[in-house]
Every structure is written in C-alpha cells, then in structure tokens.
PDB file of C-alpha atoms in Angstrom:
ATOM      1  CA  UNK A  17     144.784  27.370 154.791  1.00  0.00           C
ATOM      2  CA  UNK A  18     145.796  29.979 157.415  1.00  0.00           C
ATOM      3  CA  UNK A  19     143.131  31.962 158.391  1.00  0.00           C
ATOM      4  CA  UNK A  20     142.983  35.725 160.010  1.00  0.00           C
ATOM      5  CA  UNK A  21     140.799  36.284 162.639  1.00  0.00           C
ATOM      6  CA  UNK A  22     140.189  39.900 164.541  1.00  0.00           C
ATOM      7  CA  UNK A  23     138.104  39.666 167.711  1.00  0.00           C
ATOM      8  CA  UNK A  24     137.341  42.599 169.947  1.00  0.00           C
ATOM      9  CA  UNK A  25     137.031  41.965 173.322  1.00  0.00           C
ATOM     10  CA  UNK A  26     136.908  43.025 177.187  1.00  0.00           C
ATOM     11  CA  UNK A  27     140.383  44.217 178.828  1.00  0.00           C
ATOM     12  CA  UNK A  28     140.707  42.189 181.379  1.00  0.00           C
ATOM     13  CA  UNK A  29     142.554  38.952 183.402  1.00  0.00           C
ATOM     14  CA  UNK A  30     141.406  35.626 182.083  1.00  0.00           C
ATOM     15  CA  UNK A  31     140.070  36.357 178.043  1.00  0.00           C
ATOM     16  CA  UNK A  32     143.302  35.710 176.475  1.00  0.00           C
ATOM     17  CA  UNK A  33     143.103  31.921 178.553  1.00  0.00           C
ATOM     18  CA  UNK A  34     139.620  31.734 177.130  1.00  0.00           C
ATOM     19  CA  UNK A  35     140.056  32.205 173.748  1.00  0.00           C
ATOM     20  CA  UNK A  36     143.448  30.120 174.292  1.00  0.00           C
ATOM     21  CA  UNK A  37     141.288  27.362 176.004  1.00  0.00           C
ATOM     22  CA  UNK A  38     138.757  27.474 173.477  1.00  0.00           C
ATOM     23  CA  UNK A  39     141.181  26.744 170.631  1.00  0.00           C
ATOM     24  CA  UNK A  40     143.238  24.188 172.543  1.00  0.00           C
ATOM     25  CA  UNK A  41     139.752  22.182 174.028  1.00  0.00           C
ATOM     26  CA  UNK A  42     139.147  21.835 169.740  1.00  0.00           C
ATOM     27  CA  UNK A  43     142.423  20.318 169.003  1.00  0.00           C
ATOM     28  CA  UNK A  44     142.670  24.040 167.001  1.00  0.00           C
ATOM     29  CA  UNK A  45     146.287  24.827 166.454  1.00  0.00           C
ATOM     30  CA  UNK A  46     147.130  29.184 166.941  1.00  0.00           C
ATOM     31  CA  UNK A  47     149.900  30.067 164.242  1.00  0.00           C
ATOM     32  CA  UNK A  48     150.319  33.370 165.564  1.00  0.00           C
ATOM     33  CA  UNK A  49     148.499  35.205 168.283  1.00  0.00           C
ATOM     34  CA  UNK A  50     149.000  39.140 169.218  1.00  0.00           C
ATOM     35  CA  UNK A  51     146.982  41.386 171.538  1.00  0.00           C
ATOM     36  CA  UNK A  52     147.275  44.895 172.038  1.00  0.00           C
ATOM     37  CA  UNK A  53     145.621  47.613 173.392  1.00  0.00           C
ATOM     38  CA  UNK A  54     142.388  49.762 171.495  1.00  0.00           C
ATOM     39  CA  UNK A  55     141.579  53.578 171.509  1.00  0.00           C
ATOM     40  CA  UNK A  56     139.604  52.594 174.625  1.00  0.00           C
ATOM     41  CA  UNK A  57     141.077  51.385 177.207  1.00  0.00           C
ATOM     42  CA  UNK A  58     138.445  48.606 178.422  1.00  0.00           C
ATOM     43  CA  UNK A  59     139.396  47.029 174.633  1.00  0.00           C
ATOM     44  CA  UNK A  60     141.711  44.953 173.450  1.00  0.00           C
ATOM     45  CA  UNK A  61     142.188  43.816 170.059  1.00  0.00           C
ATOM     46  CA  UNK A  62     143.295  40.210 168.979  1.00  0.00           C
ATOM     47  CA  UNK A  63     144.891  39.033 165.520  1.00  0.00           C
ATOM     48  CA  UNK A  64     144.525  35.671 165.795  1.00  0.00           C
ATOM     49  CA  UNK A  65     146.514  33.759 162.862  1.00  0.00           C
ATOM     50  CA  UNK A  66     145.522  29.054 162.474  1.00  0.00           C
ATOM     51  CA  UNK A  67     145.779  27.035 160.046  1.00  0.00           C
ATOM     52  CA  UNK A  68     141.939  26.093 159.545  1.00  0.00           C
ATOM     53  CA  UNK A  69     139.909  24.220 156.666  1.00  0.00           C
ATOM     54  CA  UNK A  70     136.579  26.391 156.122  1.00  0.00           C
ATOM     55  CA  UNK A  71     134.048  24.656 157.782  1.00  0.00           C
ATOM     56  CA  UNK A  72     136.864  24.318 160.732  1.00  0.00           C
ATOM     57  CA  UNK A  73     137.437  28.112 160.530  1.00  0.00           C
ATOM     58  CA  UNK A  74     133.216  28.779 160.562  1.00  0.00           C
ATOM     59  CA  UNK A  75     133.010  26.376 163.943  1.00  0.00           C
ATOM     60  CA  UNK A  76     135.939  28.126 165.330  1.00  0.00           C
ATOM     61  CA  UNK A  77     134.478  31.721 164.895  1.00  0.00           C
ATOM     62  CA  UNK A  78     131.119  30.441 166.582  1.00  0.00           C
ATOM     63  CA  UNK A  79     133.017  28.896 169.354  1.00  0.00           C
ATOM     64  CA  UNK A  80     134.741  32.555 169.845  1.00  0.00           C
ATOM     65  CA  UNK A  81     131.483  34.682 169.574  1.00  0.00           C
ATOM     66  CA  UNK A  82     130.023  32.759 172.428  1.00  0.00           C
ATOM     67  CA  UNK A  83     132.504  33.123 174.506  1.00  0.00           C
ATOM     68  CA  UNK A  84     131.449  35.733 177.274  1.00  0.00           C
ATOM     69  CA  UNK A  85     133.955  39.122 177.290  1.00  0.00           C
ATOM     70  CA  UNK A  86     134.233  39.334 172.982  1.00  0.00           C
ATOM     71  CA  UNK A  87     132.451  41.608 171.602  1.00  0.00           C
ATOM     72  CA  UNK A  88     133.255  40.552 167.580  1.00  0.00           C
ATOM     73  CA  UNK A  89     134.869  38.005 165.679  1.00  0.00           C
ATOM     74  CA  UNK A  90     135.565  39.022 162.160  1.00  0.00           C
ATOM     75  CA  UNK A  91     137.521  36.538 159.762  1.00  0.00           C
ATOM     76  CA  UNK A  92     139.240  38.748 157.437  1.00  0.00           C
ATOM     77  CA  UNK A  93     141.145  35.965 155.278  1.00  0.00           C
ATOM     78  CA  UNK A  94     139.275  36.512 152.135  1.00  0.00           C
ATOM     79  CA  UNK A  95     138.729  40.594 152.551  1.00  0.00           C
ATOM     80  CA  UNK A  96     142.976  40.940 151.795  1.00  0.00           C
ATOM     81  CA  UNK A  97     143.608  42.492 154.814  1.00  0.00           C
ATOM     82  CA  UNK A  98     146.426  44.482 155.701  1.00  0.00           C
ATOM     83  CA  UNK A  99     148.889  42.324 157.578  1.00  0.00           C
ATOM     84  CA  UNK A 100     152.143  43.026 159.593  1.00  0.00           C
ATOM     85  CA  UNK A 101     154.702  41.295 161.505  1.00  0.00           C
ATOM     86  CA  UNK A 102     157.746  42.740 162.913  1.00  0.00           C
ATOM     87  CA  UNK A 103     161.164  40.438 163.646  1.00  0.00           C
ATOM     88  CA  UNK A 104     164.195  40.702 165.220  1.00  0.00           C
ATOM     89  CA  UNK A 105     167.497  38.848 163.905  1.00  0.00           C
ATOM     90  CA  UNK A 106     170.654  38.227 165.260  1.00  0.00           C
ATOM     91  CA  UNK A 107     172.891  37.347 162.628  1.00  0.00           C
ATOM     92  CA  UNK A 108     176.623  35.849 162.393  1.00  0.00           C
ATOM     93  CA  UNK A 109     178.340  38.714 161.171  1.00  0.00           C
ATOM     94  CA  UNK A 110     182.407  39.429 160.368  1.00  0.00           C
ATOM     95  CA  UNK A 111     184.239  41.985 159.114  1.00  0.00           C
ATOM     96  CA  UNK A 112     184.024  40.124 156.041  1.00  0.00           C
ATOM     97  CA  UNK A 113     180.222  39.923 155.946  1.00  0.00           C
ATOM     98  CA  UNK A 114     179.232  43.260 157.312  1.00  0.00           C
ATOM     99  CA  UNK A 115     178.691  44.954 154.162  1.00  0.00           C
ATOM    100  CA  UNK A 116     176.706  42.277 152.374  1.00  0.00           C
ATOM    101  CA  UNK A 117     174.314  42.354 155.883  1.00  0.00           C
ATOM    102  CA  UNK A 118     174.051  46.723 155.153  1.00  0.00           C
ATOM    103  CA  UNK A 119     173.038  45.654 152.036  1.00  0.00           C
ATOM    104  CA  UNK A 120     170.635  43.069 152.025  1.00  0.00           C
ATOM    105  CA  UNK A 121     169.080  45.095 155.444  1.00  0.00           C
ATOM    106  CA  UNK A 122     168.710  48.363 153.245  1.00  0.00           C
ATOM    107  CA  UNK A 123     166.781  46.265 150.930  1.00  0.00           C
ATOM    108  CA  UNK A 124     164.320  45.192 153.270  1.00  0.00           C
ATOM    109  CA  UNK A 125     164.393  48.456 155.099  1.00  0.00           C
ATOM    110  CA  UNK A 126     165.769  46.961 157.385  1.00  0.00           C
ATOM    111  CA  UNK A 127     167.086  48.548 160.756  1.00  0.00           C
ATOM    112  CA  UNK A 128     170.033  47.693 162.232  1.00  0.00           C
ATOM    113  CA  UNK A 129     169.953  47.798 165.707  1.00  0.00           C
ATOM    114  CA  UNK A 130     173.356  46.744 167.185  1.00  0.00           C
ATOM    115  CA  UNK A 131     176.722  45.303 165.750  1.00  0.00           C
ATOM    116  CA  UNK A 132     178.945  43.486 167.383  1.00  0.00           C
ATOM    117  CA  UNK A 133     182.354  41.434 166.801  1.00  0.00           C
ATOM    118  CA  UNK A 134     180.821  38.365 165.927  1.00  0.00           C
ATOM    119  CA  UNK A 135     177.147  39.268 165.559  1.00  0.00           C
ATOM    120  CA  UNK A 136     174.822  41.642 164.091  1.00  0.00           C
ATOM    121  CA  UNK A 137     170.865  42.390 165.604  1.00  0.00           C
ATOM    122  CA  UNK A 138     168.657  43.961 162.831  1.00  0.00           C
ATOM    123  CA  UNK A 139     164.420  44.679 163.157  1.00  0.00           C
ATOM    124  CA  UNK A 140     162.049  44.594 160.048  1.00  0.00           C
ATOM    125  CA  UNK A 141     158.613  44.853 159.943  1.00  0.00           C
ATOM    126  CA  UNK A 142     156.323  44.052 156.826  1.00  0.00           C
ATOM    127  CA  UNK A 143     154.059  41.647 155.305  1.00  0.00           C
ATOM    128  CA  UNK A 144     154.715  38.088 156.577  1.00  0.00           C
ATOM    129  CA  UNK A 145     156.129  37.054 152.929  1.00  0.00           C
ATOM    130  CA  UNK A 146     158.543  40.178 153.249  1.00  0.00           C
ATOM    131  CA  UNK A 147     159.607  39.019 156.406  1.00  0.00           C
ATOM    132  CA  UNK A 148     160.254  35.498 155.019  1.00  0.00           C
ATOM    133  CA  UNK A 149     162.071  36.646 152.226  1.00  0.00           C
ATOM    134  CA  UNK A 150     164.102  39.029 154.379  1.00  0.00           C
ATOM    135  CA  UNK A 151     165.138  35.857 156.540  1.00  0.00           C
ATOM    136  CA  UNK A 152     165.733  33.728 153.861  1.00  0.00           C
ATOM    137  CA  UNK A 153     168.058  36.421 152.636  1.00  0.00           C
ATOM    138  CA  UNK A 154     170.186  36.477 156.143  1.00  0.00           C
ATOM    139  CA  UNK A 155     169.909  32.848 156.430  1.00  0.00           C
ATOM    140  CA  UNK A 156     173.508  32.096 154.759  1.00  0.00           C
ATOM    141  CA  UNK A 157     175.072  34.072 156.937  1.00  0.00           C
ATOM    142  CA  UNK A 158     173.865  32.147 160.049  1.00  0.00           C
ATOM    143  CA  UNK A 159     170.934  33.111 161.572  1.00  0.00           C
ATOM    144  CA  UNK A 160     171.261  32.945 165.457  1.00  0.00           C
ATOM    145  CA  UNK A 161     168.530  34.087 167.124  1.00  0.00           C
ATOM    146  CA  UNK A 162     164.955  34.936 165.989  1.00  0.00           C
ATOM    147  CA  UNK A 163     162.164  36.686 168.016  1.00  0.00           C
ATOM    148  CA  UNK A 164     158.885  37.367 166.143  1.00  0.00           C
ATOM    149  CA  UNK A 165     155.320  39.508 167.025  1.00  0.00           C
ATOM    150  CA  UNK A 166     153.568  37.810 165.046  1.00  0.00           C
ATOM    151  CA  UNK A 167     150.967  39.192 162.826  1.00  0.00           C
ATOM    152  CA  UNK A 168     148.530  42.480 163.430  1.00  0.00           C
ATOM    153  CA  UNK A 169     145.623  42.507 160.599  1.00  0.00           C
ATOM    154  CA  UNK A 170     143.209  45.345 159.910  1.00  0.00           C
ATOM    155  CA  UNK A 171     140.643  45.744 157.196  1.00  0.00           C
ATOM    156  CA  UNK A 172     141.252  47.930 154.363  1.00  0.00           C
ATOM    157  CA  UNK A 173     139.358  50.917 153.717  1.00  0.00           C
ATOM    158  CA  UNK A 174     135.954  51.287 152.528  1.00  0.00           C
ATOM    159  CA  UNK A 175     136.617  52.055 148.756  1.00  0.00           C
ATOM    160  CA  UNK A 176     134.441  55.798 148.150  1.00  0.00           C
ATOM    161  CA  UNK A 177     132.861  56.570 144.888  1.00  0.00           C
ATOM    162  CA  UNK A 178     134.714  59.111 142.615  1.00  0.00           C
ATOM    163  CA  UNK A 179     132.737  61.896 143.071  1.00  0.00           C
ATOM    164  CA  UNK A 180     132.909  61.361 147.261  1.00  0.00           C
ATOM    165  CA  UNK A 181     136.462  61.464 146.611  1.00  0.00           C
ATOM    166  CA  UNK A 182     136.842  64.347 144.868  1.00  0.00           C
ATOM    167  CA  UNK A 183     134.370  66.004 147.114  1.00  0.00           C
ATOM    168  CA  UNK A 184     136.542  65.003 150.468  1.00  0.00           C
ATOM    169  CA  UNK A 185     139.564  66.099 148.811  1.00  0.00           C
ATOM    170  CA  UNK A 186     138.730  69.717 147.606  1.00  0.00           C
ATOM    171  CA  UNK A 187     138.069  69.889 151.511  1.00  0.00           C
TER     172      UNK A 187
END
C-alpha cells in the first residue's frame, strides 16, 4: 500500500541523506520523494511517497522521528490528503496528430509548452491518477520523454461547525 508521509524538518546540508539513509539502511523502498522550502526559511517540508505494509509504515515513522534535525512525521495516508504531482511530456507529434494532442491536453488542462516538427512538450499537474490517466491518454502517440516532481501532500482543512461558518463568513 503506498503510504504518504509529511515530515518537517531543519534546512540544512545532510537531512535529506538522513532520511534517505534511514530508508535505504531498512531495505525501505521511496516511491516518490519532494522537498521544498516552508514559510520559514530554517524549514523544509518533505512528501515522502513508499510502498509500506502498516506495521512497516509505523517502524518507518519511528525510525524518522528519531532522527536528529525533524521536527514531525505525520502519515497522512488514511486522512485523504490533498495530493499533487506535476509532469512534463514530450510527445511524438505530426501534422497529422497535432490536433488530437490540443485536444486530449485541453482535457487534462493541460499546457502546452513547446511544439515542434516532430515533437510536442506539454506540463500537467493534478492528482497522481489524473496524471496517469493524462499519460495513458498521450501514450499512443509515442511518449518520448517523461520528467516527473513527484507528489506534494497537505492535510485538508479542519471541517468548522455550521454556525462557525456562517459566523466567519458574514465577516
């Protein structure tokens, strides 16, 4: 079962070899792993996607939250979290096959971010399943290059009670 993890952590040189080390020492396979920045700069934020059973997935967060430099390790799998990935495509493309690419990448909502005279480069960003189905959709047309992020998670909101709602809205 793939499993979502979010860990906060220090900014700095050597925590992304850590956590790396830590998963690679447990024979722990990382699906997808993407860093970025926080509001505060001394932060960074990690989405890390594996392919974990659930006791595998508990050791694995306990292994992370000892590390030194993270400050939390939250396993968001079951909370539905929001997910995104972004890709880019180059795709065979002919004069022949251009407008059934416009199509199928206004669709997906696709951008299209260069065309050339044998090839076409196009960006989407979604839900990993959207971005599946939007490759599967280019994929008889010859898919020749791929680069992916990889998936970013974040909670959902905290659902408010009716009356907060109406409260923060009339605001």
């Amino acid at each position: 079962m793939l499993r979502i993890f979010i860990a906060i952590t220090d900014n700095e040189p050597g925590v992304l070899d850590r956590l790396a080390s830590t998963f690679r020492r447990r024979g722990f396979n990382i699906h997808s792993l993407t860093v970025s920045p926080t509001l505060d700069p001394a932060v960074s934020r990690f989405t890390l996607v594996t392919d974990l059973d659930d006791k595998a997935a508990r050791a694995a967060k306990n292994f992370l939250e000892r590390l030194v430099n993270i400050h939390s390790v939250v396993d968001v799998t079951g909370a539905t979290p929001l997910l995104r990935d972004t890709v880019l495509l180059r795709v065979a493309a002919t004069g022949a096959t251009q407008a059934g690419l416009f199509q199928i990448a206004n669709l997906f909502q696709a951008e299209i971010l260069d065309v050339g005279a044998d090839s076409m480069v196009m960006a989407s960003s979604g839900s990993p399943e959207r971005i599946e189905a939007f490759m599967t959709s280019l994929r008889p047309y010859g898919l020749l290059e791929m680069g992916r992020t990889g998936a970013v998670a974040m909670q959902r909101c905290a659902v408010q009670a009716a009356t907060s709602l109406e409260t923060a809205v009339s605001f």
